[in-house]
Amino acid sequence: MGSVLRLCSTLGLLRRGKQVHGYVIKTHFESNDYVVTGLVDTYAKCNCIMEAEYLFRMMPDKKNHVMWTAMVAGYSQNGEALKAMECYRDMVVEGVESNQFTFPSILTACAAVKAVDFGAQVHGCIVRTGFEANVFVQSALVDMYAKCSNLDRAARVLENMEVDDVVSWNSMIVGCVRQGCEGKALSLFQKMHAKDMKMDSFTYPSVLNCFASMKDIKNAMSVHCVILKTGFEDYKLVNNALVDMYAKQGSLDCAFQVFNHMPIKDVVSWTSLVTGYAHNGHHEEALRLFIDMRKAGIYPDHIVLASILSACAELTVLEFGQQVHANFVKSGLKSSLSVDNSLLTMYAKCGCIEDASRVFDSMQIQDVITWTAIIVGYAQNGKGKDSVRFYEQMIASGTKPDFITFIGLLFACSHAGLLESGRSYFASMEKDYGIKPGAEHYACMIDLLGRSGKLVEAEALLNQMDVEPDATVWKALLAACRVHGNLELGEKAAKNLFELEPNNAVPYIMLSNMYSASGKWEEAARIRRMMKSKGVNKEPGCSWIEVNSIVHSFVSEDRGHERTAEIYSKVDEMTLSIKEAGYVPDTSFALHNLDEKGKELGLAYHSEKLAVAFGLLTVPPGAPIRVFKNLRVCGDCHSAMKYVSRAFHRHIILRDSNCFHHFKEGQCSCGDYW
DNA sequence: CTAGGGTTAG
């Protein structure tokens, strides 16, 4: 019976194991130590930890050390590290001695939950009982220390080993990679070669992972050759690591090639490709691959869901994201921090701050990413004061803010015009949390100071930066100069932008407009000519709206849509009724070389107005109209939208290149400052 | 009768 059970446990044969269990009961062997140990082990290996636990507990008080070990191992192998530790503790309390089988199991459990203190105590017992020469015990120690970020102690155990054990070396390499010590990992791998150690199918995934984070394509390709030569190309995990490594390098063709040659692909293979495409900016392709994965019958896991939701967030495709959310709920997968964080971000980026907030409220635990996401989300949606409220809650909850949190927080302060809070948070980040401000933080501060009319202070802050000002910093300064009519400083900012972003038309247009506004027509024309001669083109303004999963896009005075006639008469109806309510077209946003009537006509059919009119025609009453624009919304359109939201009792959400505008009952969430 | 290591996200 013992050998049959051994076979069942090794092969994971649950049904045959249950048959043996029935036979054990029939033949009254249910109190035989050897037999019950075998059953405990079989059930544990078949992921039936409850049954294993039941049999273990039903045994009379005195259980031998082998059965205890089987139970500890069972918990550990079923991902119940804490229970494994509890069980081991009970074993020690009962006075049962551990052996060379017990220690590796309990150390694995410690490694899984990074319980380095518990692990170190076990290490003490190992030394006391003389098991430290056992190679299984040693490798488990190396792995435990490495996983608990204690590379030094791991290395010490490794160095004291008498044999060159590939398992221990593999563990050490993985530990180094996870700690960001890729160089150490690589030199270990080279040492393995020098020692002529036999690599196995576990070595390659770790080493490839190392090359992936080092972006070392040359070495990676030669290892790929070795893999082919030594016959390791049939291992799924090796191939998954290859796909991931090539995808992370941006060599999507190579990644795809390896992927296509794999006879069996699992969710990890697909995820590596999906994230590879997403990271290289091909978000649509990532969504398409996700659909292909589902068609291939692969069920998504938490990781692929988190990636796909962040692709949805990047593309602001709300309906796709909602479907992914719905499928996640239906799938019965347990909710997880990473998926919830991605859902939260997706909703916030799509302008659904209420849904983002609902996700936040539903979460059992929040980490720094959660808090940062909600802070940024509220700020992007024009509710900077709520962001600040969440930041204070975060601090009260004991979560430490990081570099990114402060970008979100300062962004919130600047968009809400919270000058004093912004100043004090900016000072606090280095003083209280030791985080050195980066260009991103300075850009927010300069934006905040600029909006508050403190141009002198903004310039002073720029001059005292200890990091090189990047384009975002100069853009913030330029925007401030435009609002406050400071030509001289504006020229300086624009000139820096011409160099940093030579293909960006925005600084040319802004500077030219600033010249026009102060009557310097010659200068304005000169900038336009300069722009033309450098071949820089203004990106055409474009707005779009998603209705029933179809995207309808419009440019200014667009007549290409099949319902053009209806759309234009809706725009005219819109204009007429908001004029009655007091709207006056702001012709300062129109072209200069037209008379008043011509200017007004030029404004009337801007892309965002066409998209909103289409929304009024197609989106059911009561539902919000969500429009996206590639550029900043024009001032006249912004004013018109406020009136439309009141006259038509509609919540209009317009996401432009800068932020979300929530128009409701004649008001905009941005407070008219954007 | 009982034991150790690998790949995917943010």
XYZ file of C-alpha atoms (C1' of nucleotides) in Angstrom:
684
model
C 0.000 0.000 0.000
C 2.891 2.257 0.795
C 4.354 2.004 -2.674
C 0.976 2.504 -4.356
C 0.481 5.686 -2.323
C 3.962 6.839 -3.215
C 3.077 6.461 -6.861
C -0.201 8.340 -6.382
C 1.498 11.200 -4.575
C 4.307 11.516 -7.120
C 1.920 11.455 -10.053
C -0.854 13.433 -8.339
C -3.396 10.636 -8.874
C -6.225 11.784 -6.640
C -8.828 9.201 -7.667
C -6.523 6.258 -7.258
C -5.418 7.715 -3.922
C -9.030 7.867 -2.780
C -9.512 4.251 -3.791
C -6.538 3.297 -1.677
C -7.998 5.337 1.186
C -11.225 3.313 0.930
C -9.233 0.096 0.959
C -7.295 1.312 4.008
C -10.558 1.809 5.909
C -11.930 -1.564 4.806
C -8.829 -3.369 5.960
C -8.570 -1.397 9.230
C -5.218 0.138 8.503
C -6.417 3.641 9.391
C -4.244 3.868 12.487
C -1.101 2.570 10.830
C 1.523 5.338 10.867
C 3.148 4.476 7.550
C -0.135 4.172 5.697
C -1.658 7.372 7.079
C 1.534 9.298 6.369
C 1.316 8.127 2.800
C -2.320 9.235 2.605
C -1.569 12.645 4.119
C 1.197 13.085 1.577
C -0.983 11.934 -1.330
C -3.859 14.256 -0.460
C -1.511 17.193 0.044
C 0.149 16.613 -3.315
C -3.268 16.495 -4.973
C -4.074 19.930 -3.529
C -6.567 18.408 -1.085
C -5.044 19.989 1.988
C -8.328 19.743 3.923
C -8.409 15.954 3.625
C -4.743 15.715 4.571
C -5.333 17.900 7.597
C -8.363 15.835 8.615
C -6.437 12.556 8.536
C -3.518 14.142 10.378
C -5.725 15.495 13.146
C -7.645 12.254 13.507
C -4.479 10.363 14.368
C -3.990 9.557 18.048
C -1.910 12.034 20.038
C 1.556 10.662 19.496
C 2.438 11.207 15.869
C 5.868 10.307 14.568
C 8.212 12.878 13.029
C 7.638 11.608 9.487
C 3.932 12.335 9.655
C 4.579 15.767 11.103
C 6.998 16.407 8.275
C 4.471 15.280 5.685
C 1.974 17.754 7.123
C 4.435 20.655 7.244
C 5.446 19.909 3.656
C 1.798 19.603 2.666
C 0.932 23.055 3.966
C 4.044 24.547 2.443
C 3.379 23.023 -0.976
C -0.226 24.221 -0.935
C 0.759 27.839 -0.406
C -0.230 27.776 3.268
C 3.088 29.006 4.591
C 1.677 30.361 7.844
C -0.058 27.068 8.630
C 3.177 25.250 7.848
C 4.955 27.448 10.370
C 2.225 26.871 12.959
C 2.404 23.140 12.402
C 6.194 23.140 12.715
C 5.906 25.115 15.946
C 3.401 22.572 17.348
C 5.793 19.817 16.349
C 8.611 21.465 18.279
C 6.326 22.034 21.279
C 5.370 18.337 21.232
C 9.056 17.559 21.478
C 9.211 15.783 18.121
C 12.632 15.954 16.489
C 13.041 17.363 12.993
C 15.146 15.606 10.400
C 16.747 16.381 7.031
C 13.300 16.206 5.412
C 11.585 18.581 7.828
C 14.024 21.466 7.487
C 13.771 22.012 3.721
C 9.978 22.073 3.992
C 9.777 24.586 6.784
C 12.456 26.767 5.179
C 10.458 26.861 1.954
C 7.487 28.145 3.927
C 9.621 30.834 5.583
C 10.926 31.907 2.180
C 7.409 32.205 0.795
C 6.356 34.778 3.406
C 9.814 36.302 3.848
C 9.889 35.240 7.503
C 13.630 35.692 7.824
C 13.691 35.738 11.643
C 11.763 32.483 11.875
C 14.049 31.075 9.182
C 17.163 32.128 11.044
C 15.885 30.362 14.172
C 15.324 27.224 12.130
C 18.899 27.653 10.874
C 20.000 27.625 14.504
C 18.177 24.328 15.113
C 19.795 22.890 11.989
C 23.265 23.707 13.252
C 22.433 22.340 16.714
C 21.105 19.073 15.365
C 23.923 18.646 12.862
C 21.906 18.692 9.647
C 23.751 21.559 8.029
C 25.803 19.245 5.851
C 22.758 17.959 3.997
C 22.563 19.326 0.504
C 18.748 19.674 0.547
C 18.926 21.593 3.807
C 21.696 23.810 2.456
C 19.895 24.644 -0.758
C 16.733 25.454 1.179
C 18.776 27.790 3.386
C 20.313 29.532 0.379
C 16.877 29.971 -1.127
C 15.302 31.192 2.098
C 17.968 33.831 2.705
C 18.005 34.899 -0.942
C 14.224 35.282 -1.066
C 14.319 37.249 2.190
C 16.723 39.739 0.560
C 19.636 38.605 2.702
C 22.082 37.904 -0.117
C 25.116 37.938 2.154
C 23.945 35.105 4.359
C 22.756 33.180 1.311
C 26.206 33.562 -0.244
C 27.871 32.410 2.975
C 25.850 29.185 3.034
C 26.620 28.657 -0.645
C 30.344 29.151 -0.151
C 30.462 26.599 2.664
C 28.932 23.861 0.568
C 31.174 20.985 -0.372
C 29.475 20.072 -3.633
C 28.502 22.414 -6.457
C 24.777 21.963 -6.247
C 22.888 23.375 -9.235
C 19.705 23.953 -7.207
C 21.505 26.174 -4.724
C 23.237 28.104 -7.464
C 19.951 28.627 -9.254
C 18.388 29.965 -6.080
C 21.269 32.337 -5.615
C 20.971 33.652 -9.174
C 17.234 34.277 -8.784
C 17.834 36.028 -5.479
C 20.382 38.350 -7.066
C 18.118 39.201 -10.007
C 15.176 39.966 -7.704
C 17.364 42.242 -5.618
C 18.430 44.123 -8.718
C 21.990 42.766 -8.562
C 22.049 41.582 -12.154
C 25.814 41.852 -12.359
C 26.248 39.420 -9.464
C 23.761 37.048 -11.036
C 25.605 37.123 -14.328
C 28.987 36.442 -12.747
C 27.495 33.478 -10.843
C 26.258 32.124 -14.150
C 29.695 32.585 -15.685
C 31.261 30.810 -12.712
C 28.915 27.885 -13.284
C 30.263 27.680 -16.812
C 33.851 27.907 -15.584
C 33.235 25.122 -13.090
C 31.643 23.103 -15.885
C 28.510 22.631 -13.788
C 25.523 21.064 -15.497
C 22.819 23.633 -16.121
C 19.230 22.491 -15.931
C 15.839 23.721 -17.053
C 15.615 25.946 -13.963
C 18.854 27.781 -14.661
C 17.815 29.265 -17.988
C 14.597 31.046 -17.036
C 16.396 32.855 -14.214
C 19.359 33.812 -16.339
C 17.138 34.996 -19.184
C 15.190 37.039 -16.680
C 18.491 38.592 -15.696
C 19.254 39.539 -19.310
C 15.743 40.933 -19.659
C 16.243 43.436 -16.876
C 19.802 44.224 -17.995
C 18.604 44.690 -21.600
C 21.626 42.619 -22.602
C 20.550 41.288 -25.982
C 23.964 40.018 -27.042
C 24.529 37.652 -24.152
C 20.874 36.697 -24.238
C 21.152 35.561 -27.834
C 24.216 33.470 -27.183
C 22.447 31.795 -24.267
C 19.510 31.208 -26.602
C 21.940 29.366 -28.889
C 23.199 27.265 -25.997
C 19.609 26.412 -25.119
C 19.007 25.192 -28.658
C 22.250 23.231 -28.747
C 21.725 21.514 -25.413
C 18.130 20.600 -26.112
C 16.354 22.829 -23.602
C 14.078 24.416 -26.191
C 11.291 21.992 -25.344
C 10.789 23.326 -21.845
C 7.795 25.616 -21.554
C 9.313 27.766 -18.832
C 12.496 28.255 -20.812
C 10.444 29.367 -23.800
C 8.276 31.644 -21.686
C 11.398 33.300 -20.376
C 12.717 33.679 -23.931
C 9.469 35.275 -25.111
C 9.486 37.635 -22.162
C 13.148 38.521 -22.571
C 12.779 39.363 -26.274
C 9.546 41.264 -25.644
C 11.158 43.330 -22.892
C 14.060 44.180 -25.223
C 11.560 45.435 -27.758
C 12.461 42.621 -30.168
C 8.818 41.782 -30.715
C 9.503 39.780 -33.871
C 11.876 37.444 -32.033
C 9.412 37.125 -29.178
C 6.679 36.211 -31.608
C 8.913 33.698 -33.360
C 9.674 31.804 -30.154
C 6.005 32.050 -29.157
C 4.824 30.616 -32.472
C 7.131 27.635 -32.189
C 5.817 26.669 -28.782
C 3.594 23.591 -28.999
C 1.760 24.474 -25.787
C 1.301 28.080 -24.707
C 0.025 29.027 -21.293
C -1.195 32.267 -19.762
C 2.381 33.309 -18.981
C 3.461 32.958 -22.611
C 0.550 35.135 -23.711
C 1.070 37.670 -20.948
C 4.702 38.141 -21.898
C 3.670 38.985 -25.442
C 0.767 41.195 -24.357
C 2.920 43.260 -22.027
C 5.706 43.347 -24.574
C 3.387 44.992 -27.072
C 1.915 47.323 -24.462
C 5.316 48.450 -23.206
C 6.402 49.288 -26.703
C 3.365 51.484 -27.216
C 1.272 49.036 -29.239
C -1.716 49.026 -26.920
C -4.293 48.107 -29.560
C -2.199 45.128 -30.568
C -2.031 44.125 -26.898
C -5.837 44.129 -26.687
C -6.036 42.098 -29.890
C -3.608 39.530 -28.469
C -5.676 39.310 -25.303
C -8.741 38.522 -27.412
C -6.728 35.896 -29.317
C -5.689 34.397 -26.008
C -9.306 34.059 -24.919
C -10.176 32.540 -28.299
C -7.384 30.010 -27.761
C -9.211 28.942 -24.605
C -6.699 30.307 -22.100
C -8.223 31.660 -18.901
C -6.841 34.991 -17.722
C -5.091 35.297 -14.381
C -4.526 38.339 -12.165
C -1.378 39.354 -13.929
C -2.683 39.432 -17.473
C -5.808 41.239 -16.255
C -3.707 43.907 -14.587
C -1.727 44.424 -17.792
C -4.736 44.484 -20.066
C -6.545 46.968 -17.832
C -3.569 49.280 -17.917
C -3.584 49.056 -21.723
C -7.277 50.025 -21.588
C -6.365 52.955 -19.364
C -3.700 54.117 -21.802
C -6.149 53.942 -24.691
C -9.064 55.226 -22.573
C -11.278 52.518 -24.003
C -13.897 52.432 -21.285
C -16.242 49.849 -22.760
C -13.468 47.299 -23.301
C -12.266 47.924 -19.764
C -15.770 47.456 -18.396
C -16.054 44.137 -20.219
C -12.762 42.984 -18.740
C -14.041 44.029 -15.323
C -17.310 42.139 -15.827
C -15.472 39.023 -16.974
C -13.219 39.235 -13.967
C -16.214 39.353 -11.613
C -17.873 36.446 -13.433
C -14.663 34.397 -13.535
C -14.755 33.828 -9.796
C -11.101 34.811 -9.447
C -10.413 36.245 -6.019
C -9.998 39.993 -6.037
C -6.394 41.073 -5.828
C -4.520 44.233 -5.069
C -2.922 44.440 -8.501
C -6.172 43.969 -10.415
C -8.015 46.422 -8.169
C -5.253 48.987 -8.623
C -5.439 48.579 -12.390
C -9.236 48.810 -12.373
C -9.072 51.959 -10.285
C -6.565 53.545 -12.656
C -8.518 52.475 -15.721
C -11.753 54.064 -14.478
C -10.003 57.241 -13.354
C -8.203 57.621 -16.689
C -11.478 57.086 -18.548
C -13.056 59.916 -16.589
C -15.233 57.679 -14.388
C -13.994 58.927 -11.065
C -17.100 57.637 -9.252
C -16.383 54.097 -10.446
C -12.729 54.487 -9.498
C -13.849 55.594 -6.075
C -16.187 52.594 -5.781
C -13.278 50.254 -6.541
C -11.224 52.025 -3.892
C -13.973 51.645 -1.279
C -14.386 47.951 -2.069
C -10.726 47.191 -1.412
C -9.795 45.395 1.804
C -6.231 46.659 1.828
C -4.574 49.533 0.014
C -0.918 49.959 -0.837
C 1.040 53.008 -1.930
C 0.057 52.344 -5.558
C -3.642 52.348 -4.627
C -3.375 55.643 -2.761
C -1.313 57.230 -5.512
C -3.798 56.080 -8.145
C -6.766 57.608 -6.317
C -4.851 60.847 -5.685
C -3.877 61.151 -9.348
C -7.366 60.091 -10.436
C -9.139 62.828 -8.514
C -6.586 65.395 -9.681
C -7.004 64.445 -13.351
C -10.738 64.716 -12.949
C -10.523 68.253 -11.612
C -11.020 67.411 -7.941
C -7.676 68.368 -6.481
C -9.118 69.061 -3.062
C -10.282 65.457 -2.822
C -6.776 64.357 -3.789
C -5.370 66.261 -0.855
C -7.985 64.715 1.428
C -6.927 61.237 0.268
C -3.281 62.083 0.777
C -3.973 63.037 4.382
C -5.933 59.801 4.863
C -3.042 57.875 3.398
C -0.591 59.397 5.840
C -3.003 58.765 8.707
C -3.284 55.119 7.645
C 0.480 54.750 7.986
C 1.330 54.274 4.300
C 4.494 56.060 3.227
C 4.239 58.172 0.062
C 6.818 57.657 -2.696
C 8.259 59.650 -5.608
C 5.161 59.085 -7.757
C 2.732 59.937 -4.948
C 4.227 63.390 -4.731
C 3.924 63.933 -8.479
C 0.202 63.195 -8.141
C -0.197 65.311 -5.039
C 1.598 68.358 -6.459
C -0.265 67.938 -9.740
C -3.484 68.024 -7.685
C -2.422 71.156 -5.827
C -1.529 72.923 -9.029
C -4.800 72.052 -10.755
C -6.826 73.114 -7.744
C -4.757 76.251 -7.215
C -3.765 75.213 -3.685
C -0.667 77.363 -3.414
C 0.123 77.053 0.286
C -0.553 73.306 0.493
C 1.573 72.774 -2.582
C 4.461 74.678 -1.111
C 4.370 72.810 2.160
C 4.030 69.366 0.533
C 6.927 70.191 -1.774
C 9.072 71.056 1.220
C 7.881 68.009 3.129
C 8.850 65.434 0.526
C 12.555 65.748 1.126
C 12.384 66.849 4.748
C 9.986 64.162 6.012
C 10.412 61.355 3.520
C 13.879 61.824 2.077
C 12.620 61.971 -1.492
C 14.625 64.280 -3.742
C 12.331 66.222 -6.080
C 12.701 65.323 -9.753
C 11.942 67.434 -12.809
C 8.309 66.230 -12.605
C 7.844 67.760 -9.163
C 9.431 71.030 -10.217
C 7.139 71.165 -13.252
C 4.078 70.884 -10.984
C 5.409 73.568 -8.655
C 6.196 75.934 -11.519
C 2.736 75.303 -12.917
C 1.215 76.042 -9.502
C 3.247 79.212 -9.007
C 2.518 80.300 -12.556
C -1.226 79.848 -12.136
C -1.101 81.867 -8.948
C 0.633 84.696 -10.762
C 3.960 84.167 -8.960
C 6.081 84.231 -12.080
C 9.160 85.590 -10.369
C 9.093 82.835 -7.813
C 8.492 80.278 -10.564
C 11.565 81.434 -12.437
C 13.613 81.460 -9.264
C 12.575 77.876 -8.512
C 13.555 76.832 -12.018
C 16.983 78.395 -11.585
C 17.660 76.598 -8.317
C 16.798 73.124 -9.656
C 19.531 70.586 -9.073
C 18.247 68.396 -11.885
C 18.268 69.483 -15.512
C 14.898 71.126 -16.409
C 13.083 68.949 -18.930
C 10.386 69.804 -21.459
C 7.547 69.551 -18.938
C 9.211 72.184 -16.767
C 9.584 74.626 -19.644
C 6.033 73.910 -20.805
C 4.697 74.808 -17.381
C 6.650 78.035 -17.400
C 5.572 78.901 -20.935
C 1.899 78.321 -20.069
C 2.273 80.590 -17.052
C 3.909 83.276 -19.165
C 1.087 83.110 -21.689
C -1.581 83.565 -19.014
C 0.253 86.444 -17.384
C 1.558 88.028 -20.578
C 5.249 87.805 -19.749
C 6.815 87.854 -23.189
C 10.448 87.951 -22.206
C 10.362 84.857 -20.024
C 8.016 83.174 -22.479
C 10.592 83.610 -25.250
C 13.211 81.903 -23.118
C 10.909 78.992 -22.284
C 9.849 78.583 -25.912
C 13.443 78.624 -27.149
C 14.336 75.809 -24.771
C 11.355 73.858 -26.012
C 12.344 74.354 -29.651
C 15.521 72.496 -28.789
C 14.104 69.862 -26.471
C 11.081 68.999 -28.611
C 11.851 70.222 -32.126
C 8.762 68.568 -33.618
C 6.257 69.944 -31.130
C 4.131 72.672 -32.702
C 2.613 73.856 -29.412
C 5.413 76.163 -28.219
C 5.590 77.829 -31.650
C 1.878 78.505 -31.646
C 1.838 79.671 -28.051
C 4.696 82.085 -28.581
C 3.211 83.351 -31.822
C -0.144 83.911 -30.092
C 1.608 85.764 -27.290
C 3.196 88.110 -29.807
C -0.168 88.677 -31.494
C -1.861 89.377 -28.194
C 0.615 92.159 -27.469
C 0.242 93.586 -30.978
C 3.627 92.374 -32.256
C 2.269 91.079 -35.547
C 5.675 90.980 -37.227
C 7.159 88.789 -34.529
C 4.112 86.524 -34.565
C 4.479 86.049 -38.300
C 8.197 85.394 -37.929
C 7.550 82.503 -35.533
C 4.942 81.049 -37.887
C 7.428 81.230 -40.752
C 10.115 79.624 -38.630
C 7.760 76.807 -37.774
C 6.930 76.290 -41.421
C 10.530 76.333 -42.567
C 11.431 73.696 -39.988
C 8.611 71.519 -41.265
C 6.774 71.515 -37.936
C 3.061 71.030 -38.443
C 0.274 71.820 -36.069
C -1.468 68.620 -35.141
C -5.043 68.968 -36.381
C -7.601 69.145 -33.591
C -9.654 66.003 -33.422
C -12.444 64.860 -31.102
C -14.030 61.447 -30.756
C -16.812 59.719 -28.930
C -17.495 56.033 -28.354
C -21.073 54.889 -28.888
C -21.937 51.195 -28.659
C -18.264 50.247 -28.986
C -17.862 52.249 -32.204
C -15.571 55.275 -32.193
C -16.866 58.305 -34.117
C -14.224 60.948 -34.731
C -14.515 64.507 -35.972
C -12.211 67.290 -37.103
C -13.219 70.931 -37.259
C -16.007 71.573 -39.792
C -16.059 67.854 -40.527
C -18.697 66.787 -43.040
C -17.575 63.205 -43.404
C -19.953 61.539 -40.940
C -22.988 59.768 -42.393
C -25.309 61.769 -40.105
C -23.694 65.120 -40.913
C -26.996 66.909 -41.649
C -28.501 65.899 -38.298
C -25.296 66.746 -36.454
C -25.073 70.230 -37.938
C -28.691 71.044 -37.204
C -28.096 69.822 -33.633
C -25.106 72.172 -33.336
C -27.235 75.042 -34.575
C -29.953 74.143 -32.088
C -27.283 74.029 -29.367
C -25.915 77.437 -30.300
C -29.338 79.014 -30.480
C -30.513 77.816 -27.108
C -27.290 78.656 -25.252
C -27.244 82.142 -26.776
C -30.679 82.652 -25.255
C -29.172 81.627 -21.941
C -26.462 84.255 -22.219
C -23.599 82.573 -24.108
C -21.503 84.981 -26.138
C -19.060 83.478 -28.650
C -15.508 84.319 -27.658
C -14.088 85.368 -31.011
C -10.608 85.903 -29.617
C -10.085 82.172 -30.284
C -10.893 82.551 -33.982
C -8.566 83.355 -36.867
C -7.544 87.009 -37.018
C -8.111 87.710 -40.689
C -11.918 87.431 -40.576
C -14.778 89.798 -39.758
C -16.880 89.188 -36.632
C -19.516 87.085 -38.384
C -16.822 85.022 -40.063
C -15.013 84.526 -36.758
C -18.192 83.330 -35.107
C -18.838 80.856 -37.899
C -15.276 79.583 -37.639
C -15.871 78.670 -34.019
C -19.293 77.124 -34.418
C -18.223 73.754 -35.819
C -15.089 72.938 -33.828
C -14.491 69.213 -33.505
C -15.565 69.061 -29.847
C -18.871 70.764 -30.616
C -19.590 68.271 -33.411
C -18.781 65.341 -31.128
C -20.990 66.660 -28.329
C -23.846 67.267 -30.769
C -23.503 63.670 -31.944
C -23.555 62.644 -28.292
C -26.793 64.543 -27.730
C -28.281 62.656 -30.678
C -27.145 59.179 -29.687
C -26.456 58.902 -25.957
C -29.650 58.135 -24.012
C -30.869 60.961 -21.763
C -29.434 60.737 -18.272
C -26.227 59.032 -19.379
C -23.071 61.157 -19.495
C -21.640 62.211 -22.854
C -17.933 61.316 -22.974
C -15.853 63.124 -25.556
C -12.098 62.964 -26.074
C -9.888 65.539 -27.732
C -6.274 65.216 -28.780
C -5.433 68.882 -28.041
C -6.470 71.293 -25.335
C -10.104 72.347 -25.507
C -10.522 75.827 -26.992
C -11.730 78.612 -24.710
C -14.900 79.261 -26.641
C -15.845 75.593 -26.700
C -15.168 75.383 -22.972
C -17.570 78.235 -22.330
C -20.166 76.782 -24.719
C -20.021 73.343 -23.029
C -20.898 74.867 -19.706
C -24.059 76.390 -21.166
C -24.899 73.176 -23.055
C -24.640 71.118 -19.888
C -27.280 73.321 -18.275
C -29.554 73.893 -21.262
C -29.706 70.180 -22.122
C -29.389 68.825 -18.555
C -26.470 66.665 -19.525
C -23.279 65.639 -17.780
C -20.615 66.238 -20.417
C -17.165 64.793 -19.795
C -14.497 66.156 -22.103
C -11.019 64.735 -21.810
C -8.488 66.964 -23.536
C -4.726 66.608 -23.736
C -4.372 68.166 -20.320
C -7.169 66.972 -18.061
C -10.800 65.967 -17.733
C -13.520 68.595 -17.800
C -16.723 67.517 -16.095
C -19.441 69.931 -17.244
C -22.548 69.830 -15.097
C -25.334 72.387 -14.656
C -23.303 75.217 -16.125
C -20.102 74.539 -14.184
C -16.818 72.889 -15.053
C -14.749 70.804 -12.646
C -11.563 72.524 -13.799
C -12.743 75.817 -12.316
C -12.032 77.492 -15.686
C -8.297 77.123 -15.252
C -6.647 74.544 -17.479
C 5.922 6.835 5.127
C 8.473 12.721 4.834
C 12.701 17.201 1.555
C 15.239 22.086 -2.029
C 15.137 25.918 -7.099
C 12.369 28.728 -12.417
C 8.708 32.339 -16.281
C 4.133 36.936 -16.535
C 2.188 43.220 -13.846
C 2.355 47.828 -11.317
